[in-house]
GROMACS .gro file of N, CA, C and O in nm:
model
  384
    1UNK      N    1  22.294  16.747 -26.151
    1UNK     CA    2  22.379  16.859 -26.118
    1UNK      C    3  22.387  16.890 -25.972
    1UNK      O    4  22.490  16.929 -25.924
    2UNK      N    5  22.279  16.865 -25.902
    2UNK     CA    6  22.276  16.898 -25.757
    2UNK      C    7  22.376  16.815 -25.680
    2UNK      O    8  22.438  16.856 -25.585
    3UNK      N    9  22.401  16.690 -25.724
    3UNK     CA   10  22.499  16.599 -25.654
    3UNK      C   11  22.639  16.663 -25.667
    3UNK      O   12  22.719  16.664 -25.568
    4UNK      N   13  22.671  16.716 -25.786
    4UNK     CA   14  22.806  16.772 -25.805
    4UNK      C   15  22.819  16.900 -25.720
    4UNK      O   16  22.917  16.916 -25.654
    5UNK      N   17  22.716  16.986 -25.727
    5UNK     CA   18  22.720  17.109 -25.645
    5UNK      C   19  22.726  17.080 -25.496
    5UNK      O   20  22.805  17.137 -25.425
    6UNK      N   21  22.641  16.993 -25.451
    6UNK     CA   22  22.645  16.959 -25.306
    6UNK      C   23  22.780  16.908 -25.263
    6UNK      O   24  22.828  16.952 -25.164
    7UNK      N   25  22.838  16.820 -25.343
    7UNK     CA   26  22.972  16.766 -25.313
    7UNK      C   27  23.079  16.881 -25.304
    7UNK      O   28  23.159  16.881 -25.211
    8UNK      N   29  23.076  16.967 -25.399
    8UNK     CA   30  23.169  17.074 -25.397
    8UNK      C   31  23.153  17.178 -25.293
    8UNK      O   32  23.248  17.221 -25.224
    9UNK      N   33  23.027  17.207 -25.259
    9UNK     CA   34  23.001  17.302 -25.150
    9UNK      C   35  23.042  17.236 -25.017
    9UNK      O   36  23.105  17.305 -24.934
   10UNK      N   37  23.009  17.111 -24.999
   10UNK     CA   38  23.048  17.039 -24.870
   10UNK      C   39  23.198  17.043 -24.865
   10UNK      O   40  23.259  17.063 -24.759
   11UNK      N   41  23.268  17.021 -24.970
   11UNK     CA   42  23.415  17.019 -24.973
   11UNK      C   43  23.472  17.155 -24.937
   11UNK      O   44  23.564  17.173 -24.859
   12UNK      N   45  23.411  17.262 -24.998
   12UNK     CA   46  23.454  17.399 -24.964
   12UNK      C   47  23.439  17.432 -24.815
   12UNK      O   48  23.525  17.492 -24.752
   13UNK      N   49  23.333  17.384 -24.754
   13UNK     CA   50  23.306  17.408 -24.615
   13UNK      C   51  23.394  17.327 -24.522
   13UNK      O   52  23.397  17.356 -24.407
   14UNK      N   53  23.457  17.230 -24.581
   14UNK     CA   54  23.557  17.150 -24.508
   14UNK      C   55  23.694  17.190 -24.544
   14UNK      O   56  23.788  17.112 -24.536
   15UNK      N   57  23.715  17.311 -24.599
   15UNK     CA   58  23.839  17.370 -24.640
   15UNK      C   59  23.904  17.296 -24.757
   15UNK      O   60  24.026  17.289 -24.769
   16UNK      N   61  23.824  17.241 -24.845
   16UNK     CA   62  23.870  17.175 -24.964
   16UNK      C   63  23.933  17.274 -25.059
   16UNK      O   64  23.879  17.388 -25.076
   17UNK      N   65  24.046  17.237 -25.111
   17UNK     CA   66  24.114  17.325 -25.203
   17UNK      C   67  24.127  17.277 -25.343
   17UNK      O   68  24.169  17.345 -25.437
   18UNK      N   69  24.102  17.144 -25.364
   18UNK     CA   70  24.111  17.087 -25.500
   18UNK      C   71  24.012  16.972 -25.511
   18UNK      O   72  23.947  16.938 -25.410
   19UNK      N   73  23.992  16.923 -25.628
   19UNK     CA   74  23.891  16.821 -25.654
   19UNK      C   75  23.917  16.696 -25.572
   19UNK      O   76  23.825  16.627 -25.531
   20UNK      N   77  24.041  16.667 -25.551
   20UNK     CA   78  24.073  16.540 -25.471
   20UNK      C   79  24.028  16.557 -25.329
   20UNK      O   80  24.017  16.456 -25.260
   21UNK      N   81  24.009  16.677 -25.283
   21UNK     CA   82  23.962  16.694 -25.139
   21UNK      C   83  23.808  16.651 -25.129
   21UNK      O   84  23.757  16.647 -25.015
   22UNK      N   85  23.743  16.612 -25.233
   22UNK     CA   86  23.605  16.565 -25.227
   22UNK      C   87  23.604  16.411 -25.193
   22UNK      O   88  23.499  16.363 -25.159
   23UNK      N   89  23.720  16.346 -25.196
   23UNK     CA   90  23.722  16.201 -25.174
   23UNK      C   91  23.672  16.165 -25.031
   23UNK      O   92  23.599  16.068 -25.014
   24UNK      N   93  23.700  16.252 -24.926
   24UNK     CA   94  23.657  16.223 -24.794
   24UNK      C   95  23.501  16.222 -24.782
   24UNK      O   96  23.441  16.151 -24.700
   25UNK      N   97  23.437  16.297 -24.868
   25UNK     CA   98  23.291  16.304 -24.867
   25UNK      C   99  23.234  16.172 -24.914
   25UNK      O  100  23.140  16.125 -24.855
   26UNK      N  101  23.290  16.118 -25.012
   26UNK     CA  102  23.245  15.985 -25.066
   26UNK      C  103  23.266  15.875 -24.962
   26UNK      O  104  23.186  15.784 -24.964
   27UNK      N  105  23.364  15.889 -24.877
   27UNK     CA  106  23.391  15.785 -24.777
   27UNK      C  107  23.311  15.805 -24.644
   27UNK      O  108  23.312  15.719 -24.565
   28UNK      N  109  23.245  15.914 -24.632
   28UNK     CA  110  23.171  15.945 -24.505
   28UNK      C  111  23.031  15.881 -24.514
   28UNK      O  112  22.939  15.930 -24.575
   29UNK      N  113  23.015  15.771 -24.439
   29UNK     CA  114  22.890  15.698 -24.441
   29UNK      C  115  22.770  15.776 -24.388
   29UNK      O  116  22.664  15.773 -24.442
   30UNK      N  117  22.801  15.847 -24.283
   30UNK     CA  118  22.694  15.924 -24.211
   30UNK      C  119  22.641  16.036 -24.313
   30UNK      O  120  22.518  16.053 -24.319
   31UNK      N  121  22.732  16.097 -24.377
   31UNK     CA  122  22.700  16.208 -24.472
   31UNK      C  123  22.616  16.148 -24.589
   31UNK      O  124  22.520  16.211 -24.626
   32UNK      N  125  22.650  16.029 -24.634
   32UNK     CA  126  22.573  15.969 -24.738
   32UNK      C  127  22.430  15.940 -24.699
   32UNK      O  128  22.337  15.951 -24.766
   33UNK      N  129  22.421  15.900 -24.568
   33UNK     CA  130  22.282  15.868 -24.518
   33UNK      C  131  22.199  16.002 -24.509
   33UNK      O  132  22.083  16.002 -24.539
   34UNK      N  133  22.264  16.109 -24.465
   34UNK     CA  134  22.191  16.236 -24.450
   34UNK      C  135  22.155  16.293 -24.585
   34UNK      O  136  22.047  16.339 -24.609
   35UNK      N  137  22.249  16.292 -24.680
   35UNK     CA  138  22.222  16.356 -24.810
   35UNK      C  139  22.151  16.262 -24.909
   35UNK      O  140  22.095  16.307 -25.004
   36UNK      N  141  22.157  16.131 -24.872
   36UNK     CA  142  22.089  16.030 -24.958
   36UNK      C  143  22.151  16.039 -25.098
   36UNK      O  144  22.079  16.014 -25.197
   37UNK      N  145  22.276  16.070 -25.114
   37UNK     CA  146  22.344  16.075 -25.245
   37UNK      C  147  22.481  16.016 -25.238
   37UNK      O  148  22.544  16.017 -25.131
   38UNK      N  149  22.529  15.954 -25.343
   38UNK     CA  150  22.659  15.907 -25.358
   38UNK      C  151  22.745  16.015 -25.423
   38UNK      O  152  22.705  16.070 -25.526
   39UNK      N  153  22.853  16.044 -25.354
   39UNK     CA  154  22.943  16.157 -25.407
   39UNK      C  155  23.011  16.112 -25.534
   39UNK      O  156  23.065  16.003 -25.540
   40UNK      N  157  23.012  16.200 -25.632
   40UNK     CA  158  23.085  16.166 -25.758
   40UNK      C  159  23.246  16.164 -25.733
   40UNK      O  160  23.290  16.232 -25.635
   41UNK      N  161  23.314  16.097 -25.815
   41UNK     CA  162  23.461  16.094 -25.798
   41UNK      C  163  23.519  16.231 -25.844
   41UNK      O  164  23.453  16.304 -25.922
   42UNK      N  165  23.642  16.269 -25.804
   42UNK     CA  166  23.704  16.390 -25.844
   42UNK      C  167  23.715  16.395 -26.000
   42UNK      O  168  23.693  16.502 -26.056
   43UNK      N  169  23.743  16.283 -26.066
   43UNK     CA  170  23.753  16.286 -26.218
   43UNK      C  171  23.615  16.317 -26.277
   43UNK      O  172  23.615  16.393 -26.371
   44UNK      N  173  23.510  16.262 -26.216
   44UNK     CA  174  23.372  16.291 -26.270
   44UNK      C  175  23.333  16.434 -26.252
   44UNK      O  176  23.282  16.501 -26.344
   45UNK      N  177  23.372  16.490 -26.140
   45UNK     CA  178  23.345  16.633 -26.112
   45UNK      C  179  23.427  16.721 -26.207
   45UNK      O  180  23.370  16.815 -26.262
   46UNK      N  181  23.551  16.684 -26.226
   46UNK     CA  182  23.633  16.763 -26.324
   46UNK      C  183  23.570  16.765 -26.465
   46UNK      O  184  23.569  16.865 -26.528
   47UNK      N  185  23.522  16.648 -26.513
   47UNK     CA  186  23.457  16.634 -26.643
   47UNK      C  187  23.333  16.729 -26.644
   47UNK      O  188  23.310  16.803 -26.744
   48UNK      N  189  23.256  16.723 -26.540
   48UNK     CA  190  23.132  16.804 -26.535
   48UNK      C  191  23.166  16.954 -26.532
   48UNK      O  192  23.107  17.035 -26.606
   49UNK      N  193  23.269  16.995 -26.457
   49UNK     CA  194  23.310  17.132 -26.456
   49UNK      C  195  23.363  17.183 -26.589
   49UNK      O  196  23.333  17.296 -26.625
   50UNK      N  197  23.435  17.100 -26.650
   50UNK     CA  198  23.486  17.140 -26.788
   50UNK      C  199  23.374  17.160 -26.884
   50UNK      O  200  23.378  17.246 -26.966
   51UNK      N  201  23.278  17.069 -26.872
   51UNK     CA  202  23.160  17.080 -26.959
   51UNK      C  203  23.082  17.209 -26.934
   51UNK      O  204  23.031  17.274 -27.026
   52UNK      N  205  23.078  17.250 -26.811
   52UNK     CA  206  23.009  17.374 -26.773
   52UNK      C  207  23.098  17.494 -26.781
   52UNK      O  208  23.046  17.610 -26.764
   53UNK      N  209  23.229  17.473 -26.800
   53UNK     CA  210  23.325  17.584 -26.798
   53UNK      C  211  23.311  17.689 -26.901
   53UNK      O  212  23.370  17.797 -26.888
   54UNK      N  213  23.230  17.666 -27.000
   54UNK     CA  214  23.216  17.768 -27.105
   54UNK      C  215  23.154  17.891 -27.046
   54UNK      O  216  23.052  17.887 -26.969
   55UNK      N  217  23.218  18.005 -27.069
   55UNK     CA  218  23.172  18.136 -27.012
   55UNK      C  219  23.167  18.137 -26.865
   55UNK      O  220  23.092  18.212 -26.804
   56UNK      N  221  23.252  18.053 -26.802
   56UNK     CA  222  23.264  18.054 -26.652
   56UNK      C  223  23.131  18.012 -26.581
   56UNK      O  224  23.106  18.052 -26.462
   57UNK      N  225  23.038  17.942 -26.651
   57UNK     CA  226  22.911  17.909 -26.596
   57UNK      C  227  22.922  17.814 -26.468
   57UNK      O  228  22.848  17.829 -26.372
   58UNK      N  229  23.023  17.723 -26.468
   58UNK     CA  230  23.036  17.625 -26.357
   58UNK      C  231  23.071  17.709 -26.228
   58UNK      O  232  23.015  17.680 -26.126
   59UNK      N  233  23.166  17.796 -26.242
   59UNK     CA  234  23.208  17.878 -26.124
   59UNK      C  235  23.087  17.964 -26.071
   59UNK      O  236  23.064  17.969 -25.955
   60UNK      N  237  23.016  18.025 -26.161
   60UNK     CA  238  22.898  18.103 -26.123
   60UNK      C  239  22.798  18.024 -26.057
   60UNK      O  240  22.737  18.068 -25.958
   61UNK      N  241  22.776  17.900 -26.101
   61UNK     CA  242  22.672  17.810 -26.035
   61UNK      C  243  22.724  17.777 -25.892
   61UNK      O  244  22.641  17.779 -25.803
   62UNK      N  245  22.848  17.749 -25.880
   62UNK     CA  246  22.902  17.715 -25.750
   62UNK      C  247  22.893  17.835 -25.650
   62UNK      O  248  22.855  17.823 -25.534
   63UNK      N  249  22.920  17.956 -25.701
   63UNK     CA  250  22.912  18.071 -25.616
   63UNK      C  251  22.771  18.096 -25.570
   63UNK      O  252  22.745  18.130 -25.457
   64UNK      N  253  22.678  18.073 -25.661
   64UNK     CA  254  22.538  18.097 -25.620
   64UNK      C  255  22.491  17.995 -25.522
   64UNK      O  256  22.424  18.028 -25.423
   65UNK      N  257  22.527  17.867 -25.537
   65UNK     CA  258  22.491  17.762 -25.442
   65UNK      C  259  22.557  17.787 -25.308
   65UNK      O  260  22.491  17.774 -25.204
   66UNK      N  261  22.681  17.831 -25.304
   66UNK     CA  262  22.753  17.859 -25.186
   66UNK      C  263  22.690  17.976 -25.108
   66UNK      O  264  22.671  17.970 -24.993
   67UNK      N  265  22.650  18.081 -25.184
   67UNK     CA  266  22.587  18.198 -25.122
   67UNK      C  267  22.453  18.154 -25.063
   67UNK      O  268  22.418  18.194 -24.951
   68UNK      N  269  22.379  18.073 -25.134
   68UNK     CA  270  22.249  18.022 -25.074
   68UNK      C  271  22.266  17.950 -24.951
   68UNK      O  272  22.198  17.968 -24.854
   69UNK      N  273  22.368  17.858 -24.951
   69UNK     CA  274  22.397  17.780 -24.825
   69UNK      C  275  22.438  17.871 -24.710
   69UNK      O  276  22.388  17.854 -24.599
   70UNK      N  277  22.518  17.964 -24.737
   70UNK     CA  278  22.567  18.051 -24.633
   70UNK      C  279  22.452  18.144 -24.574
   70UNK      O  280  22.440  18.162 -24.455
   71UNK      N  281  22.365  18.182 -24.664
   71UNK     CA  282  22.243  18.263 -24.619
   71UNK      C  283  22.156  18.163 -24.530
   71UNK      O  284  22.099  18.217 -24.433
   72UNK      N  285  22.138  18.045 -24.568
   72UNK     CA  286  22.060  17.950 -24.495
   72UNK      C  287  22.124  17.932 -24.350
   72UNK      O  288  22.052  17.930 -24.253
   73UNK      N  289  22.253  17.914 -24.350
   73UNK     CA  290  22.325  17.896 -24.224
   73UNK      C  291  22.305  18.016 -24.136
   73UNK      O  292  22.285  18.006 -24.013
   74UNK      N  293  22.313  18.138 -24.189
   74UNK     CA  294  22.296  18.260 -24.112
   74UNK      C  295  22.152  18.264 -24.059
   74UNK      O  296  22.131  18.302 -23.945
   75UNK      N  297  22.052  18.229 -24.143
   75UNK     CA  298  21.916  18.227 -24.097
   75UNK      C  299  21.897  18.128 -23.979
   75UNK      O  300  21.826  18.167 -23.885
   76UNK      N  301  21.952  18.018 -23.992
   76UNK     CA  302  21.942  17.915 -23.878
   76UNK      C  303  22.006  17.966 -23.759
   76UNK      O  304  21.949  17.959 -23.648
   77UNK      N  305  22.124  18.032 -23.771
   77UNK     CA  306  22.193  18.087 -23.652
   77UNK      C  307  22.099  18.196 -23.588
   77UNK      O  308  22.086  18.196 -23.467
   78UNK      N  309  22.054  18.287 -23.668
   78UNK     CA  310  21.974  18.395 -23.611
   78UNK      C  311  21.841  18.352 -23.549
   78UNK      O  312  21.796  18.410 -23.448
   79UNK      N  313  21.787  18.240 -23.599
   79UNK     CA  314  21.662  18.185 -23.548
   79UNK      C  315  21.688  18.101 -23.426
   79UNK      O  316  21.605  18.106 -23.329
   80UNK      N  317  21.789  18.011 -23.430
   80UNK     CA  318  21.804  17.908 -23.328
   80UNK      C  319  21.913  17.944 -23.229
   80UNK      O  320  21.896  17.922 -23.106
   81UNK      N  321  22.026  17.981 -23.274
   81UNK     CA  322  22.144  17.987 -23.189
   81UNK      C  323  22.157  18.118 -23.116
   81UNK      O  324  22.183  18.124 -23.000
   82UNK      N  325  22.132  18.225 -23.184
   82UNK     CA  326  22.159  18.362 -23.129
   82UNK      C  327  22.066  18.383 -23.004
   82UNK      O  328  22.123  18.432 -22.902
   83UNK      N  329  21.937  18.357 -23.009
   83UNK     CA  330  21.861  18.382 -22.890
   83UNK      C  331  21.905  18.296 -22.770
   83UNK      O  332  21.903  18.346 -22.652
   84UNK      N  333  21.948  18.172 -22.789
   84UNK     CA  334  21.992  18.091 -22.683
   84UNK      C  335  22.122  18.147 -22.625
   84UNK      O  336  22.140  18.146 -22.501
   85UNK      N  337  22.208  18.196 -22.707
   85UNK     CA  338  22.336  18.252 -22.667
   85UNK      C  339  22.309  18.380 -22.586
   85UNK      O  340  22.376  18.398 -22.486
   86UNK      N  341  22.218  18.462 -22.629
   86UNK     CA  342  22.187  18.587 -22.557
   86UNK      C  343  22.134  18.552 -22.421
   86UNK      O  344  22.159  18.613 -22.324
   87UNK      N  345  22.041  18.453 -22.417
   87UNK     CA  346  21.981  18.410 -22.285
   87UNK      C  347  22.086  18.362 -22.196
   87UNK      O  348  22.092  18.390 -22.073
   88UNK      N  349  22.185  18.286 -22.245
   88UNK     CA  350  22.293  18.232 -22.158
   88UNK      C  351  22.380  18.349 -22.107
   88UNK      O  352  22.417  18.346 -21.985
   89UNK      N  353  22.410  18.451 -22.182
   89UNK     CA  354  22.484  18.559 -22.139
   89UNK      C  355  22.404  18.628 -22.024
   89UNK      O  356  22.468  18.671 -21.923
   90UNK      N  357  22.276  18.651 -22.041
   90UNK     CA  358  22.195  18.719 -21.933
   90UNK      C  359  22.198  18.632 -21.804
   90UNK      O  360  22.204  18.689 -21.700
   91UNK      N  361  22.188  18.499 -21.821
   91UNK     CA  362  22.184  18.408 -21.701
   91UNK      C  363  22.326  18.426 -21.630
   91UNK      O  364  22.328  18.425 -21.507
   92UNK      N  365  22.432  18.426 -21.709
   92UNK     CA  366  22.562  18.434 -21.647
   92UNK      C  367  22.584  18.567 -21.570
   92UNK      O  368  22.657  18.572 -21.473
   93UNK      N  369  22.518  18.670 -21.615
   93UNK     CA  370  22.528  18.803 -21.546
   93UNK      C  371  22.424  18.813 -21.439
   93UNK      O  372  22.420  18.913 -21.365
   94UNK      N  373  22.333  18.713 -21.420
   94UNK     CA  374  22.230  18.717 -21.316
   94UNK      C  375  22.123  18.808 -21.350
   94UNK      O  376  22.055  18.857 -21.262
   95UNK      N  377  22.096  18.830 -21.477
   95UNK     CA  378  21.993  18.927 -21.524
   95UNK      C  379  21.854  18.856 -21.559
   95UNK      O  380  21.765  18.917 -21.613
   96UNK      N  381  21.850  18.725 -21.527
   96UNK     CA  382  21.719  18.664 -21.562
   96UNK      C  383  21.638  18.631 -21.445
   96UNK      O  384  21.680  18.633 -21.331
   0.00000   0.00000   0.00000
């Protein structure tokens, strides 16, 4: 299940609007090396979603995974990026 969710979340963050928009993920060699997963085909994802579609469980699972990923991105930004950005602004104003 994680392979399906990862593929869909990655597609959403690349402005994917339909299952066919996941094809580029399968073709991305660098992404496959990083995730160590082969992306499922749009047809396979569709079958998986229909199987989970009872009581909207597939959509709920995707929303939960997406929210988790966005929270992680926010945490990384606040930990790594924001302090560097603030320091750069102070340097530009000559306050360091």
